Short mmCIF file of N, CA and C in Angstrom, two decimals:
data_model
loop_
_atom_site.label_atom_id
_atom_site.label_comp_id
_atom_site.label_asym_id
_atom_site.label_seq_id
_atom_site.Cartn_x
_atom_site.Cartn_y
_atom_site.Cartn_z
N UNK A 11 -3.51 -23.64 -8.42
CA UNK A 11 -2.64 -22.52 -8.70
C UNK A 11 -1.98 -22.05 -7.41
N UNK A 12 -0.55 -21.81 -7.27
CA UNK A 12 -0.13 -21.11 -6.65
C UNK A 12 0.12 -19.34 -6.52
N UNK A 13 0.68 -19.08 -5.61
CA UNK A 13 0.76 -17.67 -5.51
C UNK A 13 1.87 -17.14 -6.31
N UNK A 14 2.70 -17.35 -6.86
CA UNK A 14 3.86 -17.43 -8.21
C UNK A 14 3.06 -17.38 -9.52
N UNK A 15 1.97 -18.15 -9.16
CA UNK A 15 1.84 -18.31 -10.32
C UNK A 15 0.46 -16.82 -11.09
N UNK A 16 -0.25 -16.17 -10.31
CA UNK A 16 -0.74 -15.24 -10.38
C UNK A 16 -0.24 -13.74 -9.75
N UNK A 17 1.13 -13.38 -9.34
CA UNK A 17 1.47 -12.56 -9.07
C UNK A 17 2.32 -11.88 -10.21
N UNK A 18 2.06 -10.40 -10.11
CA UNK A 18 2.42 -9.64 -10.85
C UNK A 18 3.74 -8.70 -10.17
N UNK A 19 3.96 -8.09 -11.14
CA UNK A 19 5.33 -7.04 -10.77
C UNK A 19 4.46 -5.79 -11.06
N UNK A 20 4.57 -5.11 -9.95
CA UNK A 20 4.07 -3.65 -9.45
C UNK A 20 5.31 -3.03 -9.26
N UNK A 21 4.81 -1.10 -9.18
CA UNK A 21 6.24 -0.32 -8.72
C UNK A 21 5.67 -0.60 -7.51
N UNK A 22 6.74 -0.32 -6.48
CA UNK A 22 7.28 -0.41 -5.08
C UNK A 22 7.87 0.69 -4.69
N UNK A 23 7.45 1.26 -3.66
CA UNK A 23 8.52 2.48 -2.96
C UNK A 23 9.79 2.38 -1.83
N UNK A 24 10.31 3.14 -1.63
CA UNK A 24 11.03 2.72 -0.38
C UNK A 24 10.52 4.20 1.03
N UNK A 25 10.98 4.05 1.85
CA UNK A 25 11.02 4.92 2.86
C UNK A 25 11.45 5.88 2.65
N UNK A 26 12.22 6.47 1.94
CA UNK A 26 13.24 7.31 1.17
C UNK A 26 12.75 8.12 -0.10
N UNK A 27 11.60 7.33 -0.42
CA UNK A 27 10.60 8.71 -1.49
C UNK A 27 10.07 9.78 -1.01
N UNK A 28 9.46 10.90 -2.01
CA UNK A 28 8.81 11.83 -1.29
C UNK A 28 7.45 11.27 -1.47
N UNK A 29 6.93 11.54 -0.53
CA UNK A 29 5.31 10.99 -0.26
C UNK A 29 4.20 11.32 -1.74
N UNK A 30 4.61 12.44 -1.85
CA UNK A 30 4.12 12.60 -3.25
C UNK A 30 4.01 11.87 -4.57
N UNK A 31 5.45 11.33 -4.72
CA UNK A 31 5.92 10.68 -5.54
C UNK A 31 5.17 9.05 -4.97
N UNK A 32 4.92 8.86 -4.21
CA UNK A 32 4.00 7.33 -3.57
C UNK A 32 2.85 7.57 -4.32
N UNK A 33 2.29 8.50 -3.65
CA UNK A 33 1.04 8.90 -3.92
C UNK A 33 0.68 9.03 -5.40
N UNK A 34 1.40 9.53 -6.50
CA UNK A 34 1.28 9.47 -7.77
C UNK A 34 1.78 8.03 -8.51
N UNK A 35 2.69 7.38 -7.70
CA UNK A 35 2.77 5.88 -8.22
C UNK A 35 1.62 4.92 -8.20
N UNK A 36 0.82 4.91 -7.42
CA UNK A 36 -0.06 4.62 -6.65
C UNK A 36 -1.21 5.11 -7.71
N UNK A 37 -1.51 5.97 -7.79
CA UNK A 37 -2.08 6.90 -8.69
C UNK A 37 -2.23 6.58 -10.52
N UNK A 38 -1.41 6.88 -10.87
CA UNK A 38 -0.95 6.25 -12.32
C UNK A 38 -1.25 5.23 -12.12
N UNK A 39 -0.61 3.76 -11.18
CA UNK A 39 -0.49 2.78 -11.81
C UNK A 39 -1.63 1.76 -11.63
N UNK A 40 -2.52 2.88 -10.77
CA UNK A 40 -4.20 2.07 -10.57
C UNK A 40 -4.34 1.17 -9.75
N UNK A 41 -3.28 1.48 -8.69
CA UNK A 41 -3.11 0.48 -7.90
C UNK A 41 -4.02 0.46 -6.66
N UNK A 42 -4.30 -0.66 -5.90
CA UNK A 42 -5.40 -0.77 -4.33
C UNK A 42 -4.39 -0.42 -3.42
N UNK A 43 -3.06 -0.15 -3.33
CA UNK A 43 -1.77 0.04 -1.95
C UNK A 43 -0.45 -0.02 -2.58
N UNK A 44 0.49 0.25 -1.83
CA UNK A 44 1.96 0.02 -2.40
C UNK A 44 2.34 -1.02 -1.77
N UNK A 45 3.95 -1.08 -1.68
CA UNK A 45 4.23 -2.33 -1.38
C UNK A 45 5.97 -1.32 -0.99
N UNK A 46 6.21 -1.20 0.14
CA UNK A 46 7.51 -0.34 0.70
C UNK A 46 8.25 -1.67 0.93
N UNK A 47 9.51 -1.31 0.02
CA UNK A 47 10.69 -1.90 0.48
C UNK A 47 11.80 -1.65 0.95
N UNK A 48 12.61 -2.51 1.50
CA UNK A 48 13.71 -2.17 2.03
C UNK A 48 14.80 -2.12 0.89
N UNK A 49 16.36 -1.90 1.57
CA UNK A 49 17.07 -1.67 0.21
C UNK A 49 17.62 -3.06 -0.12
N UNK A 50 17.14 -4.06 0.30
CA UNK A 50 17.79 -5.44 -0.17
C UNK A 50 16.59 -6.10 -1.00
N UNK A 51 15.55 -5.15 -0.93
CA UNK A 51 14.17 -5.82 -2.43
C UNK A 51 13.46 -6.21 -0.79
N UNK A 52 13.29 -6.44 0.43
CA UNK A 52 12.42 -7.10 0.84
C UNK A 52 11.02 -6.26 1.01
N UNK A 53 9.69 -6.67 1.28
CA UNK A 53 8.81 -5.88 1.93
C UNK A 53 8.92 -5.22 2.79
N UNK A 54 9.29 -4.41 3.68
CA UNK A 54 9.13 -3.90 4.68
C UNK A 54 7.55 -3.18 5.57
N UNK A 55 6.63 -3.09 4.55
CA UNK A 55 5.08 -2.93 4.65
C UNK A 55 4.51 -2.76 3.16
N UNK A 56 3.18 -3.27 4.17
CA UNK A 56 1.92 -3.30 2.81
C UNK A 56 1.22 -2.03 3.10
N UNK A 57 0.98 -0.94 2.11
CA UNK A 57 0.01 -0.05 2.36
C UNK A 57 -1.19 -0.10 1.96
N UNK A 58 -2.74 -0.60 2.24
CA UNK A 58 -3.43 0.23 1.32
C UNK A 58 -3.57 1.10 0.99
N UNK A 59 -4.35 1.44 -0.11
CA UNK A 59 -4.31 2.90 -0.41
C UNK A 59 -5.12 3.59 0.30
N UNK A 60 -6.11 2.92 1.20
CA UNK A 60 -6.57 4.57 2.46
C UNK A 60 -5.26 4.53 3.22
N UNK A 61 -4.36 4.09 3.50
CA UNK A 61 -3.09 3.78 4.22
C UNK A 61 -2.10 5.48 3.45
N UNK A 62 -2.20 4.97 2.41
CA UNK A 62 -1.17 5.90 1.21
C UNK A 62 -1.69 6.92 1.94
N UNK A 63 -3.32 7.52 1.23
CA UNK A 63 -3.82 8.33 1.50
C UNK A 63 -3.76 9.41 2.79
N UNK A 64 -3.50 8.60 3.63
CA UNK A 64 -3.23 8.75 4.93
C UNK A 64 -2.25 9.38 5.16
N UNK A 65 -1.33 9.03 4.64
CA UNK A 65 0.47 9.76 4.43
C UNK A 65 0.24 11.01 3.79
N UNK A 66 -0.51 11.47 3.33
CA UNK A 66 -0.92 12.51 2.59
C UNK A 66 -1.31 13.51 3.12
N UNK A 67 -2.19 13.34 4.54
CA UNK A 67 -2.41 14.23 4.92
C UNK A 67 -1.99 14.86 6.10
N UNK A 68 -2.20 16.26 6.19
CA UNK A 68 -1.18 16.09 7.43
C UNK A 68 -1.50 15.89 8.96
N UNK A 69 -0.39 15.82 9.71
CA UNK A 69 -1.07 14.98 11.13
C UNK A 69 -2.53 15.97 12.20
N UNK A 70 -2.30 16.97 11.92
CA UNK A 70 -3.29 17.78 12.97
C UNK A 70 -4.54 17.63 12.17
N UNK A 71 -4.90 17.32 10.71
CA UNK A 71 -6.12 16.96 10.28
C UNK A 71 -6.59 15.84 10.29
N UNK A 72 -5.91 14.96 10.61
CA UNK A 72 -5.97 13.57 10.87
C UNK A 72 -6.50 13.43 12.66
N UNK A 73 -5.92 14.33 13.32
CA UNK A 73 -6.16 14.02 14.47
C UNK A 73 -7.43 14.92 15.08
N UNK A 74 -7.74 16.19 14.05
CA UNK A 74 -8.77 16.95 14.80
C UNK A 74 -10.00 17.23 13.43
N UNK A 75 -11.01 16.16 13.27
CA UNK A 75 -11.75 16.68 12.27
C UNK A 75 -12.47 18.00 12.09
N UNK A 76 -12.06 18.75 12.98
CA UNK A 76 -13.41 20.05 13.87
C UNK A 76 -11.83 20.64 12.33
N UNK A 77 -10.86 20.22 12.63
CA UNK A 77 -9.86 21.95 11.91
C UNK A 77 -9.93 20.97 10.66
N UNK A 78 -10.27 20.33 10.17
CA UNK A 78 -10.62 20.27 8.45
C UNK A 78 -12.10 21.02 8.48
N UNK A 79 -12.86 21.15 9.37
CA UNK A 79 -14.37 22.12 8.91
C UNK A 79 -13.63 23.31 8.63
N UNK A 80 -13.09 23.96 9.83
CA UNK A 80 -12.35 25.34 9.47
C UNK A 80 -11.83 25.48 8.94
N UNK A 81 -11.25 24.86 7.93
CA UNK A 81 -10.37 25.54 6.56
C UNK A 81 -11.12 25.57 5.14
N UNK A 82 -11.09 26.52 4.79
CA UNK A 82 -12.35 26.95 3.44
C UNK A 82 -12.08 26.17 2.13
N UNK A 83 -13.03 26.09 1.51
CA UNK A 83 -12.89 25.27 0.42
C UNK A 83 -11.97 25.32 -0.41
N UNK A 84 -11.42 25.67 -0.39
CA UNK A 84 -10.36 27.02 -1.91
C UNK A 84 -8.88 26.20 -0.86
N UNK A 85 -8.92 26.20 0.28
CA UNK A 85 -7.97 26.05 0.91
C UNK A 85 -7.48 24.41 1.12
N UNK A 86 -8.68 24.11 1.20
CA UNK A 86 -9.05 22.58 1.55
C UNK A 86 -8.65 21.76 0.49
N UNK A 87 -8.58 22.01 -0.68
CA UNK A 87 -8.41 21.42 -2.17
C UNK A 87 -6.83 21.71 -2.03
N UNK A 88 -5.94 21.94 -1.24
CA UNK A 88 -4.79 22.67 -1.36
C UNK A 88 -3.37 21.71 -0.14
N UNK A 89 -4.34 21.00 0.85
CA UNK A 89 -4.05 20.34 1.48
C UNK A 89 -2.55 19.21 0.81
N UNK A 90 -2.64 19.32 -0.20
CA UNK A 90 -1.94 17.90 -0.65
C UNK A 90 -0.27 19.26 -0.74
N UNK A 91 -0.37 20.21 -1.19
CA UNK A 91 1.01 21.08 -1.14
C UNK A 91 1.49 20.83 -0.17
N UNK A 92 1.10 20.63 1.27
CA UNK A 92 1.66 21.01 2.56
C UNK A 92 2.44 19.76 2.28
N UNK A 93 3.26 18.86 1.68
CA UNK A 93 3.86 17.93 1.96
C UNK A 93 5.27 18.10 1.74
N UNK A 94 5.52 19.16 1.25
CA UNK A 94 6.92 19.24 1.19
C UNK A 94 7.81 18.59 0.61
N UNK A 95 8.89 18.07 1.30
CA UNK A 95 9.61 16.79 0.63
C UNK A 95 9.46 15.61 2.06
N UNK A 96 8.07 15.42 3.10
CA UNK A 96 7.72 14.62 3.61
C UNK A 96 8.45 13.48 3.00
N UNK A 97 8.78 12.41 3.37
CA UNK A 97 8.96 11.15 2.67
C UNK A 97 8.14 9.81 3.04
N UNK A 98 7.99 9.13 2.78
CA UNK A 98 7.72 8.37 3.67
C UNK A 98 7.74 7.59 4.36
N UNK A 99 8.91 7.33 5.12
CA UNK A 99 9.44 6.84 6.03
C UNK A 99 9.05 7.77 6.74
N UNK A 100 9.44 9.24 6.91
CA UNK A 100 8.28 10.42 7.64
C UNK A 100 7.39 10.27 8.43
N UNK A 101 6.51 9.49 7.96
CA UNK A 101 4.71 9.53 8.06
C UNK A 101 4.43 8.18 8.22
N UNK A 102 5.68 7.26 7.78
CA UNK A 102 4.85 5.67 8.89
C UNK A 102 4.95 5.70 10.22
N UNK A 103 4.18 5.19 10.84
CA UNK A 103 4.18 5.02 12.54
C UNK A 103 5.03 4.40 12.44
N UNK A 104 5.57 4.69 14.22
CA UNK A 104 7.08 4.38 14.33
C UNK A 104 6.58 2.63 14.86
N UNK A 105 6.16 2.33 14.80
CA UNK A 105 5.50 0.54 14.97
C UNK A 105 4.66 -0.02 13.75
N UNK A 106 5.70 -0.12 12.66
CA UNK A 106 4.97 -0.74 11.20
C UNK A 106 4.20 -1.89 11.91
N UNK A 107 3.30 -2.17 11.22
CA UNK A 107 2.67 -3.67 11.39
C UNK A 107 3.20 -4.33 9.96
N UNK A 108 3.42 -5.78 10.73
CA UNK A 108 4.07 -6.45 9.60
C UNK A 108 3.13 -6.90 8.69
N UNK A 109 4.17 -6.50 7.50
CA UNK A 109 4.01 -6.85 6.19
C UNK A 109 3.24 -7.85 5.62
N UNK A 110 2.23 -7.26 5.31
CA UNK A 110 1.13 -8.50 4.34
C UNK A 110 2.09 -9.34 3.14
N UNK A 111 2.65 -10.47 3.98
CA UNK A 111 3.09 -11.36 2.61
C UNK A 111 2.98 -12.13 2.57
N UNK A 112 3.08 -12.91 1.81
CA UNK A 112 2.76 -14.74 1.67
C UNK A 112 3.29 -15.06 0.74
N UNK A 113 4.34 -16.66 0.96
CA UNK A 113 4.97 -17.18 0.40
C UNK A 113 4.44 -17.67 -0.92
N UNK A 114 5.70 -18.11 -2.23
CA UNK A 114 5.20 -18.06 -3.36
C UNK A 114 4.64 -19.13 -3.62
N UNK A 115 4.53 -20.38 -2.93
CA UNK A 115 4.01 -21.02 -2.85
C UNK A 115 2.55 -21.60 -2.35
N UNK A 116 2.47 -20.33 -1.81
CA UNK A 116 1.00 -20.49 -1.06
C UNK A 116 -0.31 -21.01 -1.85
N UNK A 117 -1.59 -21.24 -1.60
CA UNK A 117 -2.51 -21.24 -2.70
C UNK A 117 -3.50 -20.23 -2.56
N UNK A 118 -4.13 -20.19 -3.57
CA UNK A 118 -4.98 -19.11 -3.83
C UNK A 118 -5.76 -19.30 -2.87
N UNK A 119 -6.65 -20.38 -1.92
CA UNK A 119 -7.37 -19.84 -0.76
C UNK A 119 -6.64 -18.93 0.32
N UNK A 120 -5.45 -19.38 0.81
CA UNK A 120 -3.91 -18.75 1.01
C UNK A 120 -4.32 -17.77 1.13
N UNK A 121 -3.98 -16.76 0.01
CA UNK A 121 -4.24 -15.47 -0.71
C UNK A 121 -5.07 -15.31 0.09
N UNK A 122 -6.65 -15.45 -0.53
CA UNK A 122 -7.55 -14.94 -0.20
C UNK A 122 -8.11 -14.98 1.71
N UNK A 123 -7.68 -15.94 1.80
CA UNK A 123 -7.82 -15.61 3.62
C UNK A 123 -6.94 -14.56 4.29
N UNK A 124 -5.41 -14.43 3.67
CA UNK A 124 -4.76 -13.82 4.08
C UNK A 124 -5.44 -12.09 3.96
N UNK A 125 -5.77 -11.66 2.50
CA UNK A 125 -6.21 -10.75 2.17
C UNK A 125 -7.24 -10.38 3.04
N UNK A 126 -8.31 -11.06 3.46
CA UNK A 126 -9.74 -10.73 4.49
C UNK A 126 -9.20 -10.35 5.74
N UNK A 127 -8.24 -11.54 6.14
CA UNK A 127 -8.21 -10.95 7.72
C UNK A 127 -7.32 -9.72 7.74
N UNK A 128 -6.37 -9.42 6.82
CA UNK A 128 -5.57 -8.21 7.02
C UNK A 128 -5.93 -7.14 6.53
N UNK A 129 -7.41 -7.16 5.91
CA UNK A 129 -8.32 -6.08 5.35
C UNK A 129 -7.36 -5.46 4.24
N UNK A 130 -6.72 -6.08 3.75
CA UNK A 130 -5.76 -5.68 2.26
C UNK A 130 -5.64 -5.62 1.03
N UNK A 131 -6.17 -5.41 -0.17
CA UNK A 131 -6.75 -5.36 -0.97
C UNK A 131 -5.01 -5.90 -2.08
N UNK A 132 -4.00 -5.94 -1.40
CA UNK A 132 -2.73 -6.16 -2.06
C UNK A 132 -1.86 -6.92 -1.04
N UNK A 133 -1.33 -7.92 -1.73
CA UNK A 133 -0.42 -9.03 -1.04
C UNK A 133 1.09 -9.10 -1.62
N UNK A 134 2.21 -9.01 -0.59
CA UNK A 134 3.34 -9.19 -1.31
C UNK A 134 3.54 -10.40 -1.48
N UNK A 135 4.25 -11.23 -3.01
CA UNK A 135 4.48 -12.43 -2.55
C UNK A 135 5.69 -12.43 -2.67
N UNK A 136 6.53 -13.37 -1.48
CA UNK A 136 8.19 -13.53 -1.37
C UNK A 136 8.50 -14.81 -1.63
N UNK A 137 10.55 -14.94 -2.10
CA UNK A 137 10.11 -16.26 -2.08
C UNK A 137 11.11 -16.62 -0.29
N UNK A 138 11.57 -17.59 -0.76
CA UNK A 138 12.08 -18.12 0.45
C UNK A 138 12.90 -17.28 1.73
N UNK A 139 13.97 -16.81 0.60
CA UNK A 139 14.63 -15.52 1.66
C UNK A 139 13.97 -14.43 1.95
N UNK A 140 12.50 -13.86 1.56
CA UNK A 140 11.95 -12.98 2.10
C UNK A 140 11.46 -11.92 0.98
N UNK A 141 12.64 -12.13 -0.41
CA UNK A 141 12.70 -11.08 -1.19
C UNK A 141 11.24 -10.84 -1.99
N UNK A 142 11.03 -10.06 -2.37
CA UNK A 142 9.97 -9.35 -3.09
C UNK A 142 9.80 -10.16 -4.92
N UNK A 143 8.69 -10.71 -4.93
CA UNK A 143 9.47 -11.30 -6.39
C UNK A 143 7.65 -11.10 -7.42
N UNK A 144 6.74 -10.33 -6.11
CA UNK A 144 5.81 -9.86 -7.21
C UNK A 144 4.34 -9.54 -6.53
N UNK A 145 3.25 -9.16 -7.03
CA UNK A 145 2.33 -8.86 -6.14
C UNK A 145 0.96 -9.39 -6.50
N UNK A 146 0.05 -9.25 -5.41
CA UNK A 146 -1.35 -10.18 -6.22
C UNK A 146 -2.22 -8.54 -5.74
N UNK A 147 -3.20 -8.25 -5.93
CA UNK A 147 -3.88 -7.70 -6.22
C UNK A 147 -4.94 -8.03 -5.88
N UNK A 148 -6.58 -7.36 -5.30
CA UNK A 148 -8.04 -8.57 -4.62
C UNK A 148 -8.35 -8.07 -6.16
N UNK A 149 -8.05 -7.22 -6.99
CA UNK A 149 -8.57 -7.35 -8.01
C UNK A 149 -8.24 -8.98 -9.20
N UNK A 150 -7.01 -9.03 -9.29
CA UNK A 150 -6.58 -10.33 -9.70
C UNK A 150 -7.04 -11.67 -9.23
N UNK A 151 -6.26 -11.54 -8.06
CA UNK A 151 -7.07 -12.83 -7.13
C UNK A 151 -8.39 -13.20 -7.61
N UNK A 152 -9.24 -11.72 -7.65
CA UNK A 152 -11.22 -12.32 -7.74
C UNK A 152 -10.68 -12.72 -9.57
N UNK A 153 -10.26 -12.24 -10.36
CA UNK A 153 -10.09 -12.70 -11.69
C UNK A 153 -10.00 -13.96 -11.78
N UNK A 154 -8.81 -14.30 -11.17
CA UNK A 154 -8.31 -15.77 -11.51
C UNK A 154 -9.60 -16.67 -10.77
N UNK A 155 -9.80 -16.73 -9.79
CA UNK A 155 -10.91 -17.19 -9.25
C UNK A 155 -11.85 -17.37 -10.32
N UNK A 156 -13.10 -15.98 -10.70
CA UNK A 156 -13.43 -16.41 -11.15
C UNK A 156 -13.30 -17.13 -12.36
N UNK A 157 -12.26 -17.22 -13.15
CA UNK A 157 -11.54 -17.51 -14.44
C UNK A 157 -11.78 -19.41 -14.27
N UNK A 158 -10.85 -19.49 -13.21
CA UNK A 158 -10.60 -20.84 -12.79
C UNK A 158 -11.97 -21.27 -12.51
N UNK A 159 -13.11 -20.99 -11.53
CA UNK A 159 -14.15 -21.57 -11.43
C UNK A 159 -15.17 -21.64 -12.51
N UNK A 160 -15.06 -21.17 -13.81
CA UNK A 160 -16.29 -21.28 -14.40
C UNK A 160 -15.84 -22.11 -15.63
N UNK A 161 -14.70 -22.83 -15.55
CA UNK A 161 -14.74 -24.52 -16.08
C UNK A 161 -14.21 -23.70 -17.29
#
């Protein structure tokens, strides 16, 4: 099996959403990360979802765990308002790391090595020119796997 041949069509965001709106795509659609594109369909990054998550919160709690103790419970549950119309292009570092993708041709060990070393639980697959044409999932991947191995 190739990577075409077990990839699915997921929503996708661009840089240009509000972070919120990620975060609830993401959300709904039960997904392990998004998959940010550019405006010509390509990947531009893989998020996982502690990645998403991440965009979510805001930067001085991220950087000082002592001021998430100090803010009270009532307050703390409240954290996700402060986002405003953040987007997220906003909140990626200004040095994306490139894009978890792999060609549609690849094979499922492919996949799965790619997935371990980039600690990614979601893979874009492209085809030749780069474009976005569907996604694998470590949930899928382990499916087909096991599907395929037990004869």
């Amino acid at each position: 099996m190739q990577a075409r041949d077990i990839a699915v069509t997921l929503p996708t965001v661009t840089t240009r959403d509000p972070v919120a709106d990620a975060v609830r795509v993401m959300a709904v659609g039960r997904l392990p990360g998004l998959i940010v594109v550019d405006t010509a369909g390509r990947p531009s990054t893989v998020l996982p979802g502690t990645q998403v998550l991440r965009l979510a919160i805001p930067s001085p709690y991220q950087e000082d765990p002592a001021l998430c103790r100090a803010i009270d419970e009532a307050h703390a549950d409240l954290f996700w308002q402060e986002l405003g119309d953040r987007t997220v292009g906003d909140c990626l570092p200004r040095q994306r790391p490139k894009p978890v993708t792999i060609p549609q041709h690849a094979t499922l060990l492919e996949v799965a090595a790619l997935m371990a070393r980039q600690h990614s639980p979601l893979v874009a697959v492209v085809d030749a020119a780069g474009l976005l044409i569907g996604a694998i999932t470590l949930e899928r991947l382990l499916t087909c796997l096991a599907i395929s191995g037990s004869g």
